[in-house]
Amino acid sequence: MKTYLQVFSGGFKNQIINLEELMEKIKFVAQKADVNGVIIGWALNKEFYAKLKKSLKKYNIELHFWLPVFSELDYFREFQDVINYRNENIKSTGFQEDENFNFYCPNDKNNIENIKSIFLEYLADYDIDGVFLDKIRYPSFSNNPESVFTCFCDTCKDKMKKSGINAAELQRKIEDIFSDSNSENKNPMGISDYKNFKFDFSDPIIDSFFKFKEESINDTLEELTDFFRSKNLKIGLDLFAPHIAYFTGQNIIKLSSMADFIKPMYYRATYAPAGIPFEIESYSKSFPNKDSENIKKEFFRFINESEEEISDRYMENELCQLKKEFDIKNICSGLEFNKIKDIALSDTDYLERSINSFYNSGTDGIVLSWDLMRMPLEHLDIYIKLWNENKL
C-alpha cells in the first residue's frame, strides 16, 4: 500500500508549523516504513515548501499541496456562495481557526475561473509534485439542516431548467420535507433505494435534483482536473466516505477516474465535518419534530449496515466492492491518526482494526490524516508496526 502523511500547515494567512519540527515527525515514520507522499496545506510560503521539497527528496517522498476548492478561497477573491431553497445564503460553521466552511456554487463560471486564477497567481511556481483537492462538494447536513438542498443561485436555476427541473416546484417539495408534521416519518427525504453508492428517491423531482448535483460536481471537477494536469501535476481528491458522499454530490466511482489517487475519509471516530458519526447524526437531526434515532436506524437499513454504527466489517466490505465490482485501483483510504479533544477520538485499538480492514480489502494505500503534527507517536508506532508485519 502507498502511504501519504497529511499535514495542516495553517490557513492561507497563518502558517502554524516550522520545518524542523515537521521533518522530525516525517522522519519518525519514513525511517521505519515507506512514505510515498506528504500532503500539506494550505498556508502560503514558497520558501518553506521549497526547503521541504529538498528535505523530502532524500527519502524519495513526493510533495502535494493541499488545496481547498469550493470553500476557504474567499480569502483571495469574492465567490458566489451556495444559495438554499429559500433563496438565502448558507451560513458558515467554522470548526477551527482558519477554516470557515463557506461553500461556493460549483456551477458558477466566475467561481471556477477564480479557482484557476488563484492557483496561477499564488501557487503556480511552487516546487510541488501534485495538488490534493479538498472540499470538492456541496455542503453537507453538518453545515446546517438545509445545506444539502443547494444551490439555487441564478446559474443553477438556469442549468436546472435546461435539465428539465422546475426550480420553483423543487423548492416547494423541499419545503414540504422540512414542514412535514408526521412525527412517525423515519424516512423524511423519501429514500427508495441505495445501490452503487448512490441513493434513489421516491419523488422524481428530488431524485433529479440529486442527479443534477452529482453531474455538476463531475463536470466542474473534470474541468479543474484537466487544468491541473496541464500544469504537469498529479491529482489527489479528498472525498466523503462512499455511503454519505452522494448527499454532497460526490460520485466516488466517477471521480476516481479523474485522479491519481482518491482519499475516502473513513473518519469513524471524528465528531466534526466529514466525520462519519457526526455526518450521520447531523442528517438524522435535520428534520423538525422527527425521532432522530428512528431516522438513523432507517438510514442504516438502507445502506445494509446491521450494526448501530459503521463497523469494521462494513467498511471493509465497502472497500472490497469498490475494488472488485468497479475495478478502482487508486483508493488511498483516509484514517484520522491525529487526536484532538472532543473532535478526533481515535486510539490505538481503533487504528489497528481500521488498518487491518484496509489491508484485508486490498485498498491501494492509506493517508494518515489529517494533521501529522497532532498525531501521537503511539499512533504512528501502530502504523509502523503493521507496515513492517505486513509490508503494507
PDB file of C-alpha atoms in Angstrom, residues 103-366:
ATOM      1  CA  PHE A 103     -19.217  26.803   0.330  1.00  0.00           C
ATOM      2  CA  TYR A 104     -19.371  28.159  -3.211  1.00  0.00           C
ATOM      3  CA  CYS A 105     -21.539  27.188  -6.139  1.00  0.00           C
ATOM      4  CA  PRO A 106     -19.698  24.659  -8.339  1.00  0.00           C
ATOM      5  CA  ASN A 107     -21.670  25.758 -11.422  1.00  0.00           C
ATOM      6  CA  ASP A 108     -20.784  29.445 -11.286  1.00  0.00           C
ATOM      7  CA  LYS A 109     -18.267  30.155 -14.062  1.00  0.00           C
ATOM      8  CA  ASN A 110     -16.688  33.040 -12.181  1.00  0.00           C
ATOM      9  CA  ASN A 111     -16.068  30.720  -9.220  1.00  0.00           C
ATOM     10  CA  ILE A 112     -14.311  28.209 -11.475  1.00  0.00           C
ATOM     11  CA  GLU A 113     -12.151  30.898 -13.064  1.00  0.00           C
ATOM     12  CA  ASN A 114     -11.340  32.266  -9.595  1.00  0.00           C
ATOM     13  CA  ILE A 115     -10.003  28.869  -8.531  1.00  0.00           C
ATOM     14  CA  LYS A 116      -7.734  28.719 -11.578  1.00  0.00           C
ATOM     15  CA  SER A 117      -6.528  32.308 -11.256  1.00  0.00           C
ATOM     16  CA  ILE A 118      -5.766  31.913  -7.533  1.00  0.00           C
ATOM     17  CA  PHE A 119      -3.604  28.895  -8.308  1.00  0.00           C
ATOM     18  CA  LEU A 120      -1.830  30.709 -11.149  1.00  0.00           C
ATOM     19  CA  GLU A 121      -1.171  33.810  -9.051  1.00  0.00           C
ATOM     20  CA  TYR A 122      -0.129  32.210  -5.769  1.00  0.00           C
ATOM     21  CA  LEU A 123       0.947  28.604  -6.370  1.00  0.00           C
ATOM     22  CA  ALA A 124       1.958  28.019  -9.987  1.00  0.00           C
ATOM     23  CA  ASP A 125       5.674  28.490  -9.270  1.00  0.00           C
ATOM     24  CA  TYR A 126       5.756  26.260  -6.172  1.00  0.00           C
ATOM     25  CA  ASP A 127       8.024  23.218  -6.459  1.00  0.00           C
ATOM     26  CA  ILE A 128       5.369  20.551  -5.885  1.00  0.00           C
ATOM     27  CA  ASP A 129       4.536  17.192  -7.426  1.00  0.00           C
ATOM     28  CA  GLY A 130       0.781  17.439  -7.189  1.00  0.00           C
ATOM     29  CA  VAL A 131      -2.313  19.039  -5.759  1.00  0.00           C
ATOM     30  CA  PHE A 132      -4.671  17.431  -3.279  1.00  0.00           C
ATOM     31  CA  LEU A 133      -8.127  18.905  -3.890  1.00  0.00           C
ATOM     32  CA  ASP A 134     -10.328  19.221  -0.809  1.00  0.00           C
ATOM     33  CA  LYS A 135     -13.919  20.429  -0.348  1.00  0.00           C
ATOM     34  CA  ILE A 136     -14.867  19.371  -3.849  1.00  0.00           C
ATOM     35  CA  ARG A 137     -18.527  19.086  -2.949  1.00  0.00           C
ATOM     36  CA  TYR A 138     -21.690  20.802  -1.892  1.00  0.00           C
ATOM     37  CA  PRO A 139     -22.100  21.413   1.856  1.00  0.00           C
ATOM     38  CA  SER A 140     -23.343  18.524   3.956  1.00  0.00           C
ATOM     39  CA  PHE A 141     -26.006  18.308   6.642  1.00  0.00           C
ATOM     40  CA  SER A 142     -23.339  19.225   9.199  1.00  0.00           C
ATOM     41  CA  ASN A 143     -23.225  22.795   7.847  1.00  0.00           C
ATOM     42  CA  ASN A 144     -26.892  23.212   8.733  1.00  0.00           C
ATOM     43  CA  PRO A 145     -30.051  21.193   8.047  1.00  0.00           C
ATOM     44  CA  GLU A 146     -30.783  22.892   4.722  1.00  0.00           C
ATOM     45  CA  SER A 147     -27.244  22.793   3.321  1.00  0.00           C
ATOM     46  CA  VAL A 148     -27.721  19.629   1.289  1.00  0.00           C
ATOM     47  CA  PHE A 149     -30.546  21.305  -0.645  1.00  0.00           C
ATOM     48  CA  THR A 150     -28.339  23.746  -2.537  1.00  0.00           C
ATOM     49  CA  CYS A 151     -27.754  25.516  -4.862  1.00  0.00           C
ATOM     50  CA  PHE A 152     -30.484  27.860  -6.100  1.00  0.00           C
ATOM     51  CA  CYS A 153     -28.425  30.725  -7.473  1.00  0.00           C
ATOM     52  CA  ASP A 154     -29.465  32.080 -10.887  1.00  0.00           C
ATOM     53  CA  THR A 155     -26.828  29.997 -12.666  1.00  0.00           C
ATOM     54  CA  CYS A 156     -28.099  26.793 -11.065  1.00  0.00           C
ATOM     55  CA  LYS A 157     -31.736  27.637 -11.738  1.00  0.00           C
ATOM     56  CA  ASP A 158     -30.921  28.176 -15.416  1.00  0.00           C
ATOM     57  CA  LYS A 159     -28.977  24.914 -15.557  1.00  0.00           C
ATOM     58  CA  MET A 160     -31.812  23.073 -13.791  1.00  0.00           C
ATOM     59  CA  LYS A 161     -34.279  24.387 -16.362  1.00  0.00           C
ATOM     60  CA  LYS A 162     -32.117  23.026 -19.181  1.00  0.00           C
ATOM     61  CA  SER A 163     -32.059  19.683 -17.353  1.00  0.00           C
ATOM     62  CA  GLY A 164     -35.856  19.627 -17.151  1.00  0.00           C
ATOM     63  CA  ILE A 165     -36.090  20.524 -13.456  1.00  0.00           C
ATOM     64  CA  ASN A 166     -38.673  23.109 -12.409  1.00  0.00           C
ATOM     65  CA  ALA A 167     -36.785  25.006  -9.687  1.00  0.00           C
ATOM     66  CA  ALA A 168     -39.914  26.542  -8.151  1.00  0.00           C
ATOM     67  CA  GLU A 169     -41.598  23.148  -7.869  1.00  0.00           C
ATOM     68  CA  LEU A 170     -38.411  21.665  -6.413  1.00  0.00           C
ATOM     69  CA  GLN A 171     -38.276  24.412  -3.786  1.00  0.00           C
ATOM     70  CA  ARG A 172     -41.860  23.615  -2.764  1.00  0.00           C
ATOM     71  CA  LYS A 173     -41.006  19.914  -2.486  1.00  0.00           C
ATOM     72  CA  ILE A 174     -38.049  20.695  -0.231  1.00  0.00           C
ATOM     73  CA  GLU A 175     -40.217  22.945   1.928  1.00  0.00           C
ATOM     74  CA  ASP A 176     -42.649  20.032   2.273  1.00  0.00           C
ATOM     75  CA  ILE A 177     -39.821  17.823   3.559  1.00  0.00           C
ATOM     76  CA  PHE A 178     -38.978  20.259   6.354  1.00  0.00           C
ATOM     77  CA  SER A 179     -42.591  21.177   7.187  1.00  0.00           C
ATOM     78  CA  ASP A 180     -43.882  17.590   7.327  1.00  0.00           C
ATOM     79  CA  SER A 181     -45.716  17.188  10.643  1.00  0.00           C
ATOM     80  CA  ASN A 182     -45.723  13.381  10.682  1.00  0.00           C
ATOM     81  CA  SER A 183     -43.562  12.613  13.705  1.00  0.00           C
ATOM     82  CA  GLU A 184     -43.513   8.913  12.771  1.00  0.00           C
ATOM     83  CA  ASN A 185     -41.833   9.543   9.420  1.00  0.00           C
ATOM     84  CA  LYS A 186     -38.413   7.883   9.666  1.00  0.00           C
ATOM     85  CA  ASN A 187     -37.523   8.499   6.010  1.00  0.00           C
ATOM     86  CA  PRO A 188     -38.219  12.233   5.525  1.00  0.00           C
ATOM     87  CA  MET A 189     -36.264  12.532   2.272  1.00  0.00           C
ATOM     88  CA  GLY A 190     -38.097   9.626   0.687  1.00  0.00           C
ATOM     89  CA  ILE A 191     -35.082   7.405   0.039  1.00  0.00           C
ATOM     90  CA  SER A 192     -36.253   4.424  -2.015  1.00  0.00           C
ATOM     91  CA  ASP A 193     -33.035   2.539  -2.705  1.00  0.00           C
ATOM     92  CA  TYR A 194     -29.266   2.541  -2.256  1.00  0.00           C
ATOM     93  CA  LYS A 195     -27.031   0.914  -4.839  1.00  0.00           C
ATOM     94  CA  ASN A 196     -23.616   1.583  -6.331  1.00  0.00           C
ATOM     95  CA  PHE A 197     -23.035   4.206  -3.611  1.00  0.00           C
ATOM     96  CA  LYS A 198     -25.991   6.317  -4.769  1.00  0.00           C
ATOM     97  CA  PHE A 199     -29.407   6.922  -3.253  1.00  0.00           C
ATOM     98  CA  ASP A 200     -32.618   6.842  -5.244  1.00  0.00           C
ATOM     99  CA  PHE A 201     -35.559   8.938  -4.055  1.00  0.00           C
ATOM    100  CA  SER A 202     -39.242   8.156  -4.442  1.00  0.00           C
ATOM    101  CA  ASP A 203     -40.114  11.683  -5.551  1.00  0.00           C
ATOM    102  CA  PRO A 204     -38.884  12.112  -9.158  1.00  0.00           C
ATOM    103  CA  ILE A 205     -38.000  15.789  -8.790  1.00  0.00           C
ATOM    104  CA  ILE A 206     -35.949  15.169  -5.618  1.00  0.00           C
ATOM    105  CA  ASP A 207     -34.258  12.278  -7.402  1.00  0.00           C
ATOM    106  CA  SER A 208     -33.489  14.524 -10.389  1.00  0.00           C
ATOM    107  CA  PHE A 209     -32.101  17.186  -8.061  1.00  0.00           C
ATOM    108  CA  PHE A 210     -29.500  14.851  -6.551  1.00  0.00           C
ATOM    109  CA  LYS A 211     -28.534  13.613 -10.009  1.00  0.00           C
ATOM    110  CA  PHE A 212     -28.156  17.264 -11.011  1.00  0.00           C
ATOM    111  CA  LYS A 213     -25.818  17.866  -8.066  1.00  0.00           C
ATOM    112  CA  GLU A 214     -23.729  14.844  -8.988  1.00  0.00           C
ATOM    113  CA  GLU A 215     -23.445  15.971 -12.623  1.00  0.00           C
ATOM    114  CA  SER A 216     -22.494  19.489 -11.508  1.00  0.00           C
ATOM    115  CA  ILE A 217     -19.608  18.236  -9.360  1.00  0.00           C
ATOM    116  CA  ASN A 218     -18.479  15.813 -12.078  1.00  0.00           C
ATOM    117  CA  ASP A 219     -18.499  18.485 -14.803  1.00  0.00           C
ATOM    118  CA  THR A 220     -16.625  21.069 -12.752  1.00  0.00           C
ATOM    119  CA  LEU A 221     -14.065  18.588 -11.417  1.00  0.00           C
ATOM    120  CA  GLU A 222     -13.405  17.355 -14.930  1.00  0.00           C
ATOM    121  CA  GLU A 223     -12.581  20.915 -15.970  1.00  0.00           C
ATOM    122  CA  LEU A 224     -10.430  21.585 -12.910  1.00  0.00           C
ATOM    123  CA  THR A 225      -8.509  18.303 -13.034  1.00  0.00           C
ATOM    124  CA  ASP A 226      -7.775  18.933 -16.727  1.00  0.00           C
ATOM    125  CA  PHE A 227      -6.464  22.366 -15.725  1.00  0.00           C
ATOM    126  CA  PHE A 228      -4.141  20.989 -13.040  1.00  0.00           C
ATOM    127  CA  ARG A 229      -2.941  18.160 -15.282  1.00  0.00           C
ATOM    128  CA  SER A 230      -1.981  20.773 -17.870  1.00  0.00           C
ATOM    129  CA  LYS A 231       0.450  22.077 -15.215  1.00  0.00           C
ATOM    130  CA  ASN A 232       2.057  18.599 -15.027  1.00  0.00           C
ATOM    131  CA  LEU A 233       0.686  17.961 -11.553  1.00  0.00           C
ATOM    132  CA  LYS A 234      -0.563  14.736 -10.047  1.00  0.00           C
ATOM    133  CA  ILE A 235      -4.043  14.909  -8.568  1.00  0.00           C
ATOM    134  CA  GLY A 236      -5.465  13.576  -5.324  1.00  0.00           C
ATOM    135  CA  LEU A 237      -9.104  14.019  -4.304  1.00  0.00           C
ATOM    136  CA  ASP A 238     -10.500  14.261  -0.776  1.00  0.00           C
ATOM    137  CA  LEU A 239     -13.885  12.509  -0.665  1.00  0.00           C
ATOM    138  CA  PHE A 240     -16.558  11.696   1.870  1.00  0.00           C
ATOM    139  CA  ALA A 241     -16.975   8.042   2.798  1.00  0.00           C
ATOM    140  CA  PRO A 242     -18.953   6.357  -0.015  1.00  0.00           C
ATOM    141  CA  HIS A 243     -22.178   5.798   1.947  1.00  0.00           C
ATOM    142  CA  ILE A 244     -22.586   9.532   2.701  1.00  0.00           C
ATOM    143  CA  ALA A 245     -20.819  11.092  -0.307  1.00  0.00           C
ATOM    144  CA  TYR A 246     -23.839  11.188  -2.637  1.00  0.00           C
ATOM    145  CA  PHE A 247     -25.686  13.678  -0.414  1.00  0.00           C
ATOM    146  CA  THR A 248     -22.932  16.198  -1.256  1.00  0.00           C
ATOM    147  CA  GLY A 249     -22.845  15.496  -4.996  1.00  0.00           C
ATOM    148  CA  GLN A 250     -19.843  13.163  -4.938  1.00  0.00           C
ATOM    149  CA  ASN A 251     -19.868  10.050  -7.130  1.00  0.00           C
ATOM    150  CA  ILE A 252     -16.792   8.205  -5.906  1.00  0.00           C
ATOM    151  CA  ILE A 253     -16.708   5.897  -8.936  1.00  0.00           C
ATOM    152  CA  LYS A 254     -16.749   8.739 -11.467  1.00  0.00           C
ATOM    153  CA  LEU A 255     -14.366  10.966  -9.502  1.00  0.00           C
ATOM    154  CA  SER A 256     -11.828   8.162  -9.108  1.00  0.00           C
ATOM    155  CA  SER A 257     -11.337   8.212 -12.889  1.00  0.00           C
ATOM    156  CA  MET A 258     -10.139  11.835 -12.728  1.00  0.00           C
ATOM    157  CA  ALA A 259      -7.424  11.364 -10.103  1.00  0.00           C
ATOM    158  CA  ASP A 260      -4.105   9.683  -9.450  1.00  0.00           C
ATOM    159  CA  PHE A 261      -5.490   8.755  -6.060  1.00  0.00           C
ATOM    160  CA  ILE A 262      -8.655   9.309  -4.066  1.00  0.00           C
ATOM    161  CA  LYS A 263      -8.925   9.528  -0.307  1.00  0.00           C
ATOM    162  CA  PRO A 264     -12.323   8.438   1.028  1.00  0.00           C
ATOM    163  CA  MET A 265     -12.408   9.788   4.564  1.00  0.00           C
ATOM    164  CA  TYR A 266     -13.154   6.822   6.800  1.00  0.00           C
ATOM    165  CA  TYR A 267     -13.244   9.032   9.885  1.00  0.00           C
ATOM    166  CA  ARG A 268     -15.296   6.799  12.186  1.00  0.00           C
ATOM    167  CA  ALA A 269     -14.010   8.447  15.377  1.00  0.00           C
ATOM    168  CA  THR A 270     -14.416  12.079  14.325  1.00  0.00           C
ATOM    169  CA  TYR A 271     -17.144  14.435  15.538  1.00  0.00           C
ATOM    170  CA  ALA A 272     -16.754  17.286  13.064  1.00  0.00           C
ATOM    171  CA  PRO A 273     -17.500  17.760   9.336  1.00  0.00           C
ATOM    172  CA  ALA A 274     -16.560  14.656   7.279  1.00  0.00           C
ATOM    173  CA  GLY A 275     -16.579  12.540  10.435  1.00  0.00           C
ATOM    174  CA  ILE A 276     -18.938   9.650   9.702  1.00  0.00           C
ATOM    175  CA  PRO A 277     -20.798   9.576  13.054  1.00  0.00           C
ATOM    176  CA  PHE A 278     -21.082  13.367  13.000  1.00  0.00           C
ATOM    177  CA  GLU A 279     -22.466  13.468   9.454  1.00  0.00           C
ATOM    178  CA  ILE A 280     -24.988  10.679  10.057  1.00  0.00           C
ATOM    179  CA  GLU A 281     -26.063  12.292  13.331  1.00  0.00           C
ATOM    180  CA  SER A 282     -26.440  15.646  11.556  1.00  0.00           C
ATOM    181  CA  TYR A 283     -28.612  14.012   8.896  1.00  0.00           C
ATOM    182  CA  SER A 284     -30.832  12.302  11.448  1.00  0.00           C
ATOM    183  CA  LYS A 285     -31.361  15.532  13.422  1.00  0.00           C
ATOM    184  CA  SER A 286     -32.050  17.767  10.415  1.00  0.00           C
ATOM    185  CA  PHE A 287     -35.812  17.275  10.277  1.00  0.00           C
ATOM    186  CA  PRO A 288     -38.077  19.025  12.823  1.00  0.00           C
ATOM    187  CA  ASN A 289     -40.447  17.024  15.007  1.00  0.00           C
ATOM    188  CA  LYS A 290     -38.957  13.679  14.000  1.00  0.00           C
ATOM    189  CA  ASP A 291     -37.391  10.882  16.022  1.00  0.00           C
ATOM    190  CA  SER A 292     -33.717  11.149  15.063  1.00  0.00           C
ATOM    191  CA  GLU A 293     -32.943   7.649  16.326  1.00  0.00           C
ATOM    192  CA  ASN A 294     -35.565   6.147  14.029  1.00  0.00           C
ATOM    193  CA  ILE A 295     -34.227   8.169  11.096  1.00  0.00           C
ATOM    194  CA  LYS A 296     -30.721   6.918  11.821  1.00  0.00           C
ATOM    195  CA  LYS A 297     -31.858   3.291  12.050  1.00  0.00           C
ATOM    196  CA  GLU A 298     -33.696   3.614   8.744  1.00  0.00           C
ATOM    197  CA  PHE A 299     -30.580   5.088   7.128  1.00  0.00           C
ATOM    198  CA  PHE A 300     -28.501   2.144   8.311  1.00  0.00           C
ATOM    199  CA  ARG A 301     -31.163  -0.220   6.976  1.00  0.00           C
ATOM    200  CA  PHE A 302     -30.959   1.344   3.519  1.00  0.00           C
ATOM    201  CA  ILE A 303     -27.172   1.082   3.355  1.00  0.00           C
ATOM    202  CA  ASN A 304     -27.289  -2.503   4.694  1.00  0.00           C
ATOM    203  CA  GLU A 305     -25.388  -1.860   7.915  1.00  0.00           C
ATOM    204  CA  SER A 306     -26.811  -4.159  10.582  1.00  0.00           C
ATOM    205  CA  GLU A 307     -24.976  -2.511  13.471  1.00  0.00           C
ATOM    206  CA  GLU A 308     -25.663   0.873  15.065  1.00  0.00           C
ATOM    207  CA  GLU A 309     -22.527   2.450  13.630  1.00  0.00           C
ATOM    208  CA  ILE A 310     -20.287   1.941  10.630  1.00  0.00           C
ATOM    209  CA  SER A 311     -18.429  -1.211  11.633  1.00  0.00           C
ATOM    210  CA  ASP A 312     -15.032  -2.572  10.611  1.00  0.00           C
ATOM    211  CA  ARG A 313     -16.840  -5.246   8.626  1.00  0.00           C
ATOM    212  CA  TYR A 314     -18.992  -2.733   6.754  1.00  0.00           C
ATOM    213  CA  MET A 315     -16.027  -0.522   5.878  1.00  0.00           C
ATOM    214  CA  GLU A 316     -14.017  -3.496   4.651  1.00  0.00           C
ATOM    215  CA  ASN A 317     -16.909  -4.766   2.511  1.00  0.00           C
ATOM    216  CA  GLU A 318     -17.459  -1.303   1.065  1.00  0.00           C
ATOM    217  CA  LEU A 319     -13.820  -1.058   0.017  1.00  0.00           C
ATOM    218  CA  CYS A 320     -13.922  -4.587  -1.413  1.00  0.00           C
ATOM    219  CA  GLN A 321     -16.929  -3.615  -3.513  1.00  0.00           C
ATOM    220  CA  LEU A 322     -15.154  -0.550  -4.878  1.00  0.00           C
ATOM    221  CA  LYS A 323     -12.117  -2.646  -5.719  1.00  0.00           C
ATOM    222  CA  LYS A 324     -13.774  -5.752  -7.158  1.00  0.00           C
ATOM    223  CA  GLU A 325     -17.025  -4.563  -8.727  1.00  0.00           C
ATOM    224  CA  PHE A 326     -15.785  -1.233 -10.057  1.00  0.00           C
ATOM    225  CA  ASP A 327     -12.095  -2.028 -10.508  1.00  0.00           C
ATOM    226  CA  ILE A 328     -10.940   1.157  -8.775  1.00  0.00           C
ATOM    227  CA  LYS A 329      -7.181   0.975  -8.370  1.00  0.00           C
ATOM    228  CA  ASN A 330      -6.298   4.269  -6.715  1.00  0.00           C
ATOM    229  CA  ILE A 331      -8.041   4.166  -3.318  1.00  0.00           C
ATOM    230  CA  CYS A 332      -5.883   5.546  -0.509  1.00  0.00           C
ATOM    231  CA  SER A 333      -8.192   5.388   2.484  1.00  0.00           C
ATOM    232  CA  GLY A 334      -8.088   8.267   4.942  1.00  0.00           C
ATOM    233  CA  LEU A 335      -7.828   7.453   8.643  1.00  0.00           C
ATOM    234  CA  GLU A 336      -7.689  10.021  11.442  1.00  0.00           C
ATOM    235  CA  PHE A 337      -4.385   9.368  13.211  1.00  0.00           C
ATOM    236  CA  ASN A 338      -4.467  12.783  14.914  1.00  0.00           C
ATOM    237  CA  LYS A 339      -6.052  13.100  18.330  1.00  0.00           C
ATOM    238  CA  ILE A 340      -7.990  16.303  19.011  1.00  0.00           C
ATOM    239  CA  LYS A 341     -10.046  16.864  22.140  1.00  0.00           C
ATOM    240  CA  ASP A 342     -13.795  16.426  21.547  1.00  0.00           C
ATOM    241  CA  ILE A 343     -13.234  16.106  17.781  1.00  0.00           C
ATOM    242  CA  ALA A 344     -10.889  13.286  16.762  1.00  0.00           C
ATOM    243  CA  LEU A 345     -11.103  10.470  19.288  1.00  0.00           C
ATOM    244  CA  SER A 346      -9.041   7.746  17.653  1.00  0.00           C
ATOM    245  CA  ASP A 347      -6.996   5.355  19.780  1.00  0.00           C
ATOM    246  CA  THR A 348      -4.536   2.564  19.062  1.00  0.00           C
ATOM    247  CA  ASP A 349      -7.166  -0.196  19.058  1.00  0.00           C
ATOM    248  CA  TYR A 350      -9.369   1.686  16.581  1.00  0.00           C
ATOM    249  CA  LEU A 351      -6.396   2.432  14.328  1.00  0.00           C
ATOM    250  CA  GLU A 352      -5.161  -1.153  14.324  1.00  0.00           C
ATOM    251  CA  ARG A 353      -8.597  -2.542  13.500  1.00  0.00           C
ATOM    252  CA  SER A 354      -9.086   0.006  10.717  1.00  0.00           C
ATOM    253  CA  ILE A 355      -5.672  -0.595   9.147  1.00  0.00           C
ATOM    254  CA  ASN A 356      -6.283  -4.343   9.171  1.00  0.00           C
ATOM    255  CA  SER A 357      -9.614  -3.778   7.408  1.00  0.00           C
ATOM    256  CA  PHE A 358      -7.859  -1.666   4.777  1.00  0.00           C
ATOM    257  CA  TYR A 359      -5.254  -4.376   4.324  1.00  0.00           C
ATOM    258  CA  ASN A 360      -7.869  -7.132   4.038  1.00  0.00           C
ATOM    259  CA  SER A 361      -9.824  -5.162   1.431  1.00  0.00           C
ATOM    260  CA  GLY A 362      -6.801  -4.762  -0.823  1.00  0.00           C
ATOM    261  CA  THR A 363      -7.017  -0.970  -0.736  1.00  0.00           C
ATOM    262  CA  ASP A 364      -4.204   0.701  -2.668  1.00  0.00           C
ATOM    263  CA  GLY A 365      -2.941   2.966   0.069  1.00  0.00           C
ATOM    264  CA  ILE A 366      -3.578   4.903   3.234  1.00  0.00           C
TER     265      ILE A 366
END
